Coordinates of C-alpha atoms in Angstrom, one line a residue:
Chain R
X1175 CA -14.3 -43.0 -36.9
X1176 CA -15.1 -39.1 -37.2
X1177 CA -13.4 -36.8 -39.5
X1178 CA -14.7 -33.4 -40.6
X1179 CA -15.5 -33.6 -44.3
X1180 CA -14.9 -30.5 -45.0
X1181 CA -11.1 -31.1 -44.0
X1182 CA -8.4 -30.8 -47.2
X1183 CA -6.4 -34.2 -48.3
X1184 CA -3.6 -33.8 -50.8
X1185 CA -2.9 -37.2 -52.4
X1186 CA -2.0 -35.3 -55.9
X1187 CA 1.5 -36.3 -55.0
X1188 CA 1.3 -39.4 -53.0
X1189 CA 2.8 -42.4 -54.6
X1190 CA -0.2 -45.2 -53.6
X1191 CA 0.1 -49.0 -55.1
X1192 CA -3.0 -50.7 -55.6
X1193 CA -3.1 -54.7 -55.7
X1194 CA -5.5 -56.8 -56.7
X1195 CA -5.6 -59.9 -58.9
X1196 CA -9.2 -58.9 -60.4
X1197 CA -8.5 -56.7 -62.9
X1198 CA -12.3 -55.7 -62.9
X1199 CA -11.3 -55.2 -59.2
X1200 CA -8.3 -53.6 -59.5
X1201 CA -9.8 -51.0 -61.5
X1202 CA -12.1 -50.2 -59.4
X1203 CA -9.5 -49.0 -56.9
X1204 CA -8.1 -47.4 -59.1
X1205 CA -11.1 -45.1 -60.4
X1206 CA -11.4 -44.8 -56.2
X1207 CA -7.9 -43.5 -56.0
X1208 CA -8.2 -40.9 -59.0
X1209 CA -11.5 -39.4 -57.4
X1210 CA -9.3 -39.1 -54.5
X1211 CA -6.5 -37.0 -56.7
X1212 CA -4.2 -39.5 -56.6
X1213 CA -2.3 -39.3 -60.7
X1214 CA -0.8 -42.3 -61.3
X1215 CA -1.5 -44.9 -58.8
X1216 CA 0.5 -48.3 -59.4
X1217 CA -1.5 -51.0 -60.5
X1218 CA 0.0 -55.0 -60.2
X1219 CA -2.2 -57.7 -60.4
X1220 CA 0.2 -60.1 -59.3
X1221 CA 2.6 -60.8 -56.4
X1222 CA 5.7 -60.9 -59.0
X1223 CA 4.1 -57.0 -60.1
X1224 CA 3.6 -55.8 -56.4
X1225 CA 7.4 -57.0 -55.0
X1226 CA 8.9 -55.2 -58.2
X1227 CA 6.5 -51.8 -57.3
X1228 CA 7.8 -52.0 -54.0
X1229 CA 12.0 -52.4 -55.6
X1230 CA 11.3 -49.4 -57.5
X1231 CA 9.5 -46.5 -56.1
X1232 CA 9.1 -44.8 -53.1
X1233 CA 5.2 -45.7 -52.0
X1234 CA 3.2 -43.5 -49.2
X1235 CA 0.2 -46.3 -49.3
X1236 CA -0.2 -49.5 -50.1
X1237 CA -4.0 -50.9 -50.7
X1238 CA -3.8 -54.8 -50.9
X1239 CA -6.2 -57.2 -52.1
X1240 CA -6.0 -60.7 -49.8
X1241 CA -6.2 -62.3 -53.5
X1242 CA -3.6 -61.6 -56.3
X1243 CA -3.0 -63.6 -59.0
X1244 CA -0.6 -65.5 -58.3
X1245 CA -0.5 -65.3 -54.2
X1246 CA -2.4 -64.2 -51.2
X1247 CA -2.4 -60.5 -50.2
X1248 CA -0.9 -61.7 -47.1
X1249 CA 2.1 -62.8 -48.4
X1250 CA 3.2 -60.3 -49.9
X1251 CA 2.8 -58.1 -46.5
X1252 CA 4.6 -60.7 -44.7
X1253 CA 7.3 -60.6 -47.6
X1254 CA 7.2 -56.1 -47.6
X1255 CA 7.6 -55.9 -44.1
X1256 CA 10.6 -58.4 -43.7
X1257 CA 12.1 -56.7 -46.7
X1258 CA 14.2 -54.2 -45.2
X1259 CA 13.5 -51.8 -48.2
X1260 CA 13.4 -48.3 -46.8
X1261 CA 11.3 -46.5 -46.1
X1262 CA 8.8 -49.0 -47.9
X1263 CA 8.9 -51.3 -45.8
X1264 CA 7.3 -49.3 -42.9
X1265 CA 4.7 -47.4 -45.2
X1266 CA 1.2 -48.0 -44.5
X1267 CA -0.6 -51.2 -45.9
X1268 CA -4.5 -50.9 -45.8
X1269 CA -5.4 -55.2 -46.1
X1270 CA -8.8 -55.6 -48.6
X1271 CA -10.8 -58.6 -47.3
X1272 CA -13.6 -60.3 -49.5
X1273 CA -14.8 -63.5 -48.4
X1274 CA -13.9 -62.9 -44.6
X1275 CA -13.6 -65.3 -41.7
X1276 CA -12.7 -64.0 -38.6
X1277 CA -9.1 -65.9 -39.1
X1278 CA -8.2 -63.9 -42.2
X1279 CA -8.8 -60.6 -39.7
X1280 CA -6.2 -61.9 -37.8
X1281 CA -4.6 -63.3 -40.6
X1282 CA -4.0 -59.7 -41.8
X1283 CA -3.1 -58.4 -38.5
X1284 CA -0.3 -61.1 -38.4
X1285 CA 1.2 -60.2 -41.7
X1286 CA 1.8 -57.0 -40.7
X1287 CA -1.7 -55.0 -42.4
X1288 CA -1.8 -51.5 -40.9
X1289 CA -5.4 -51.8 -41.1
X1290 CA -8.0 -54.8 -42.7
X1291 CA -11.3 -53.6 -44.1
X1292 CA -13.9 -55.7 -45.3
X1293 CA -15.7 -55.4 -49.4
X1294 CA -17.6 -54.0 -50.2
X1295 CA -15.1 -50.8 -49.2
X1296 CA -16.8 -48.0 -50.4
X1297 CA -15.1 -44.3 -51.0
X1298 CA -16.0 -42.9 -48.1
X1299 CA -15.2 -45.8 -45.8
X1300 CA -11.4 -46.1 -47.7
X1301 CA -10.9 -42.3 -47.0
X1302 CA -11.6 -42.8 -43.2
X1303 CA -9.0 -45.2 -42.7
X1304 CA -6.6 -43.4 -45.0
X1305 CA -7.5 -39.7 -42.5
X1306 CA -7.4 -42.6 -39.7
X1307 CA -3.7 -43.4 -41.0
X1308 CA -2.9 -39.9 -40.9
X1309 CA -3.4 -39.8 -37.7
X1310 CA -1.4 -43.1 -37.0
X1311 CA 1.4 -42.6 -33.9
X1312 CA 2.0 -46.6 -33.3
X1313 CA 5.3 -47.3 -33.7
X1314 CA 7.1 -50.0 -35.8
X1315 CA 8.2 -53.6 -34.5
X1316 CA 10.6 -56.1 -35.7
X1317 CA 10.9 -59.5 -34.1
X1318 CA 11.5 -63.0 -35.0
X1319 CA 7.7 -63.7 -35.1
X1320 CA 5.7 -60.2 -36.5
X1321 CA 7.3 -57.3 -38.8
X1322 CA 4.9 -54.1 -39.1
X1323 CA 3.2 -51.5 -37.0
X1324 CA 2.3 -52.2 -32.7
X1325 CA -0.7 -54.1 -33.1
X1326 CA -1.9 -52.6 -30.2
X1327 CA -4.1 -49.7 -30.9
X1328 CA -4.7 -49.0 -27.8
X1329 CA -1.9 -47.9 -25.2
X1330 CA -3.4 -49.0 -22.0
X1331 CA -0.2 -50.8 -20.9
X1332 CA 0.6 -54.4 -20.3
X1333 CA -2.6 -57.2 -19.0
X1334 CA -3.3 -57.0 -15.6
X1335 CA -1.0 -59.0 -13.7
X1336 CA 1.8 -59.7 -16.3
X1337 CA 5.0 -56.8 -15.9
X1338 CA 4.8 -55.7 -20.2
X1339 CA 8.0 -56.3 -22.3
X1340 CA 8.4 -52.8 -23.5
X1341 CA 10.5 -50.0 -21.7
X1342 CA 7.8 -47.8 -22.0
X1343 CA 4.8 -50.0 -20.3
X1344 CA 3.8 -48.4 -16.8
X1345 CA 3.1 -50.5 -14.0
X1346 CA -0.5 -50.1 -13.0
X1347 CA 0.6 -49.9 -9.4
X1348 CA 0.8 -46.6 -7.5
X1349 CA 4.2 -45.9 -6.2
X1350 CA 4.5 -44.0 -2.7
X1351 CA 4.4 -40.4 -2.8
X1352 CA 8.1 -39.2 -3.6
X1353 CA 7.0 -35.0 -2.2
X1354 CA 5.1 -34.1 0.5
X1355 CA 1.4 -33.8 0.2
X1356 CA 0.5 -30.0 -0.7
X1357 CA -1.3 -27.9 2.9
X1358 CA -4.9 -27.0 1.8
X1359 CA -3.7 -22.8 1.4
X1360 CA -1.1 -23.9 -1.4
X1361 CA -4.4 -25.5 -2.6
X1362 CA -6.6 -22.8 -2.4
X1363 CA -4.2 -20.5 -4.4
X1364 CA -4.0 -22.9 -7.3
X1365 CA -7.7 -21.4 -7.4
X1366 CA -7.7 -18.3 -6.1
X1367 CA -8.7 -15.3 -8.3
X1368 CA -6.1 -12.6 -8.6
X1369 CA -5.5 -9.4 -10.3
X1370 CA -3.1 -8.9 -12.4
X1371 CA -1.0 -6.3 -12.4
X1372 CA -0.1 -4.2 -15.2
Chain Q
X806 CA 16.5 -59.8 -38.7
X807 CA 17.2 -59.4 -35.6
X808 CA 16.5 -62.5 -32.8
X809 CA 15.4 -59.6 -30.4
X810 CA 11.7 -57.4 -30.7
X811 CA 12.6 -54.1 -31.5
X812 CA 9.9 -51.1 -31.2
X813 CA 11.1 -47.9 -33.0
X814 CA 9.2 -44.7 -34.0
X815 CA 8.7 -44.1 -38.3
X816 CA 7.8 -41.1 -39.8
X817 CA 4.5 -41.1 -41.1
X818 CA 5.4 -39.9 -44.3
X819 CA 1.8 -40.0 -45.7
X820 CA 0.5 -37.3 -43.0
X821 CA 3.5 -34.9 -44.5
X822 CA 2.5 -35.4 -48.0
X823 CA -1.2 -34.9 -47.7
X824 CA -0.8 -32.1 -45.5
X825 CA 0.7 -30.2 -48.5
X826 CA -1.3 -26.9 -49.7
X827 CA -3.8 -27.9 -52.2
X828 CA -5.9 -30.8 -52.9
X829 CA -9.7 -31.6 -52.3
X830 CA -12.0 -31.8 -49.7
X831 CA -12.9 -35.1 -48.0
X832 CA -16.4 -34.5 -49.1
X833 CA -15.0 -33.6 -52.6
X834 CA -12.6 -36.2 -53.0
X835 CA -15.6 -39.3 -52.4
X836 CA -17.9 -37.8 -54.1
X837 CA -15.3 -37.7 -57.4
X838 CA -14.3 -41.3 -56.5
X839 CA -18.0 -42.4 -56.3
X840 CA -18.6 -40.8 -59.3
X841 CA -15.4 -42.5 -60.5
X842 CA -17.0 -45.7 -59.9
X843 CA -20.2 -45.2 -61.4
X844 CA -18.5 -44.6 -64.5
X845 CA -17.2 -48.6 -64.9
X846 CA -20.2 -49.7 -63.3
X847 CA -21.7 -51.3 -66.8
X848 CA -18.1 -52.7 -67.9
X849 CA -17.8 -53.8 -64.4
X850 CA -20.9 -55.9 -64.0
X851 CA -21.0 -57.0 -67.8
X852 CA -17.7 -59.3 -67.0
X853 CA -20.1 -61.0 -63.9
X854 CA -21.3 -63.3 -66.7
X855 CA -17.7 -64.0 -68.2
X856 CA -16.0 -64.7 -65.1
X857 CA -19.8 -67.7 -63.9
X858 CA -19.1 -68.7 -67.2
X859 CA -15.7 -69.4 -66.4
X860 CA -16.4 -70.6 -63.0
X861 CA -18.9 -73.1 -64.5
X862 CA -16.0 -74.7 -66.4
X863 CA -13.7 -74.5 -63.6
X864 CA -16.5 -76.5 -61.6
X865 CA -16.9 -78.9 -64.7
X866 CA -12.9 -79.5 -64.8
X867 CA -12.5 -79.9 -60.8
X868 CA -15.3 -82.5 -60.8
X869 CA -14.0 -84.2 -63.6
X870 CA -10.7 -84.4 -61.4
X871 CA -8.5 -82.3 -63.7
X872 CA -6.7 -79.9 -60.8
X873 CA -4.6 -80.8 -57.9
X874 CA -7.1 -78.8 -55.8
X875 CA -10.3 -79.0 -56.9
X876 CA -11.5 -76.2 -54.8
X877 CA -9.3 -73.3 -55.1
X878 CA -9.6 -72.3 -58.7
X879 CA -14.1 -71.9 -57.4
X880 CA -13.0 -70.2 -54.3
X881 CA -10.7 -67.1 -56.3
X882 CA -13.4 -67.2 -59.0
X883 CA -16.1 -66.8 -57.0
X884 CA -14.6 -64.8 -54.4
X885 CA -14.2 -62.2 -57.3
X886 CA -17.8 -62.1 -58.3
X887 CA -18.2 -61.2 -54.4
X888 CA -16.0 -58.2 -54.5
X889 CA -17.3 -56.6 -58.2
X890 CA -21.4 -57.7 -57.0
X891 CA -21.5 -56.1 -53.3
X892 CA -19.6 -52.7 -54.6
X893 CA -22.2 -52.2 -57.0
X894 CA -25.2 -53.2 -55.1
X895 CA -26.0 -56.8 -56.0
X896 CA -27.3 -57.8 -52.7
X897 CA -28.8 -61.5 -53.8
X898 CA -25.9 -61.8 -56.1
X899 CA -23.1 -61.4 -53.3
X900 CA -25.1 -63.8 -51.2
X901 CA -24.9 -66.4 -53.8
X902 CA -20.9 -65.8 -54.1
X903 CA -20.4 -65.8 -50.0
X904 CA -22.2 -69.0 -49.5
X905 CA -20.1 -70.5 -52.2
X906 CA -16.7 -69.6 -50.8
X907 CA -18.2 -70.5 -47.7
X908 CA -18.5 -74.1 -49.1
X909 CA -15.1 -74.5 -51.4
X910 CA -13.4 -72.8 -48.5
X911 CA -15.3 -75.7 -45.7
X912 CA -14.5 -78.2 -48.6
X913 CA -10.8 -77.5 -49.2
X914 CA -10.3 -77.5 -45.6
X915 CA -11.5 -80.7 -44.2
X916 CA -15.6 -80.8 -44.6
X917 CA -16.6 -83.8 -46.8
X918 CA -17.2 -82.4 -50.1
X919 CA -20.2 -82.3 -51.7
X920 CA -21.1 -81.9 -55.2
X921 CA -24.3 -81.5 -56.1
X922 CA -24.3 -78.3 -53.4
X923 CA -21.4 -77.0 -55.6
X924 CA -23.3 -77.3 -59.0
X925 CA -26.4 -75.7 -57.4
X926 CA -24.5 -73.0 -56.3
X927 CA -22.5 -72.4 -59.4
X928 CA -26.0 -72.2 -61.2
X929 CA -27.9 -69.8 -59.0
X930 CA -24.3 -67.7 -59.1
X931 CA -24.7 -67.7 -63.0
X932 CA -28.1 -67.4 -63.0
X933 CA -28.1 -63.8 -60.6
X934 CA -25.0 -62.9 -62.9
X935 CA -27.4 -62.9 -66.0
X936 CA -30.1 -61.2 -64.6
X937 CA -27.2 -58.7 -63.2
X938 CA -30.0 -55.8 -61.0
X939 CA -32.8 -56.8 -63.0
X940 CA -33.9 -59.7 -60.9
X941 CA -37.1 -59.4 -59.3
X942 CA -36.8 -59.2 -55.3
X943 CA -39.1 -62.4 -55.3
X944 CA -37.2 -64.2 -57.7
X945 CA -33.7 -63.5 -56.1
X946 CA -35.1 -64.4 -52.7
X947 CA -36.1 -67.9 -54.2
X948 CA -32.8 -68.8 -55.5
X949 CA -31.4 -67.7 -52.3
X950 CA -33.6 -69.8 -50.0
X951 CA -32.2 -72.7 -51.9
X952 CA -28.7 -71.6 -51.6
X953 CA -29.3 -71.8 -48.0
X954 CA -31.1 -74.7 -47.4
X955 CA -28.2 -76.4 -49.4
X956 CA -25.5 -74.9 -47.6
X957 CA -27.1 -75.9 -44.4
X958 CA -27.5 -79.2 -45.0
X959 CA -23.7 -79.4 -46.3
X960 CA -21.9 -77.0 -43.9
X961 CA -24.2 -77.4 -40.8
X962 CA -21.5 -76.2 -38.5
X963 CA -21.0 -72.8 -39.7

């Protein structure tokens, strides 16, 4: 995960919430976020705190701790994402992991994380997936079973041998040729040097 | 919600807004954060102690069978001392956290508890708190080779 460090980030006016249910935790993130020029990021301990941050403001980034005080981080994703509070709803939700099994990745994943990084998280790996959400073109998908961004990262279309469920999947076969093929002079003058005129 | 999967494009809002003129570098902006951190860094690690204190009451209370699950309060607790000890460097100390939400977390879910490994645990954890990055590398590599000789006679599976 490259970025040029050199590169300007602007987060003076981004409204980022930051939940966690250790408040020696919590402010933690939150001395990360100042460094970062964020001015007032939202702290909430609590599930309760998060879900009324959410009713309230307008948020660019959520960071979420998979422990709160009251609830799991996971909930309250699962909850956010299902919430049809716009544009909230669809704003980016960076999952923190402590104790990690490899079901809590998925765990995260499930509940809709935009991305799930393991403690510790130090600054420089928390501004690579914030430049890495940045750059983030997945789209956003609602269905009776998982709210929150593709969690395919990848677009390399459907598994071999299964058709894909989305109108934009291509078919990994090879249709017929629909022109004929191009005679070897129309070839050659796709490289052949001319002058140009003046 | 809808019964059928809709995909739909959403404006990344957060690109737009850090895109703005102004702001810091990438290389400025972690190296204020990190400098950020430093600054908590005794307040931080000075509530290790408060929160194995706690956690060797919590212990104390669950064994006594004073909480519907006996496991969960030693999970949060400890998985807490995890996150503050491995962002500030406490290697032995966020080894002696992991293996213990390694073992409330086997407990709670099915593994036959076990409590002496839970006691030994909680006291190397509050012991490593104390010291905090003063422990001697021999020292903290002693407590820790007891941690896992207990946790892998108790969780043998993971």
């Amino acid at each position: 995960m490259a970025f040029n460090k050199g590169e300007r980030v602007n987060l003076s006016s981004a409204e980022v919430m930051l939940a966690c249910g250790d408040p020696e935790g919590l402010n933690i993130l939150a001395e990360m976020f100042h460094g970062f020029g964020v001015h007032t990021p939202r702290r909430c301990l609590s599930l309760v705190e998060a879900k009324t941050s959410v009713q309230d403001r307008m948020l660019n980034l959520m960071v979420v701790d998979s422990a709160l005080s009251d609830a799991e981080g996971y909930e309250f994703i699962h909850w956010l994402r299902r919430s049809e509070i716009a544009p909230n709803c669809y704003a980016p939700v960076i999952l923190i992991t402590g104790h990690t099994k490899p079901s809590q990745i998925f765990r995260g994943r499930d509940s809709g994380a935009s991305f799930v990084v393991r403690k510790p998280v130090a600054p420089l790996v928390m501004m690579q997936r914030i430049i890495w959400l940045l750059n983030d073109q997945r789209k956003f998908v609602t269905s009776p079973d998982y709210c929150g961004p593709d969690r395919r990262v990848k677009a390399v279309g459907p598994p071999v041998g299964m058709k894909g469920r989305r109108h934009d999947d291509l078919s990994a076969q090879v249709g017929d040729a629909k022109t004929p093929n191009l005679e070897q002079d129309e070839i050659d003058a796709l490289f052949k040097p001319k002058a140009v005129s003046g | 919600m809808s019964r059928r999967a809709q995909v739909f494009e959403v404006e990344n809002r957060l690109a737009k807004i850090v895109s703005a003129p102004g702001g810091r570098t990438v290389d400025q902006a972690v190296k204020a954060a990190e400098t950020r951190i430093e600054a908590v860094r005794e307040v931080s690690l000075a509530s290790l102690v408060g929160k194995s204190d706690q956690m060797v009451q919590v212990a104390a209370a669950a064994r006594r069978g004073e909480q519907a699950k006996p496991f969960d309060a030693i999970y949060d607790i400890s998985n807490a001392i995890y996150g503050l000890a491995s962002s500030f460097g406490l290697t032995a100390l966020s080894e002696a956290a992991f293996s213990l939400c390694d073992l409330a977390d086997g407990f709670r879910t099915g593994e036959e508890p076990s409590w002496p490994a839970i006691d030994v645990h909680v006291d190397g954890v509050r012991l490593l708190s104390m010291l905090g990055a003063g422990v001697s590398a021999a020292d903290a590599e002693s407590i820790l080779d007891g941690l896992r000789r207990v946790r892998a006679r108790v969780l043998p599976s993971t």
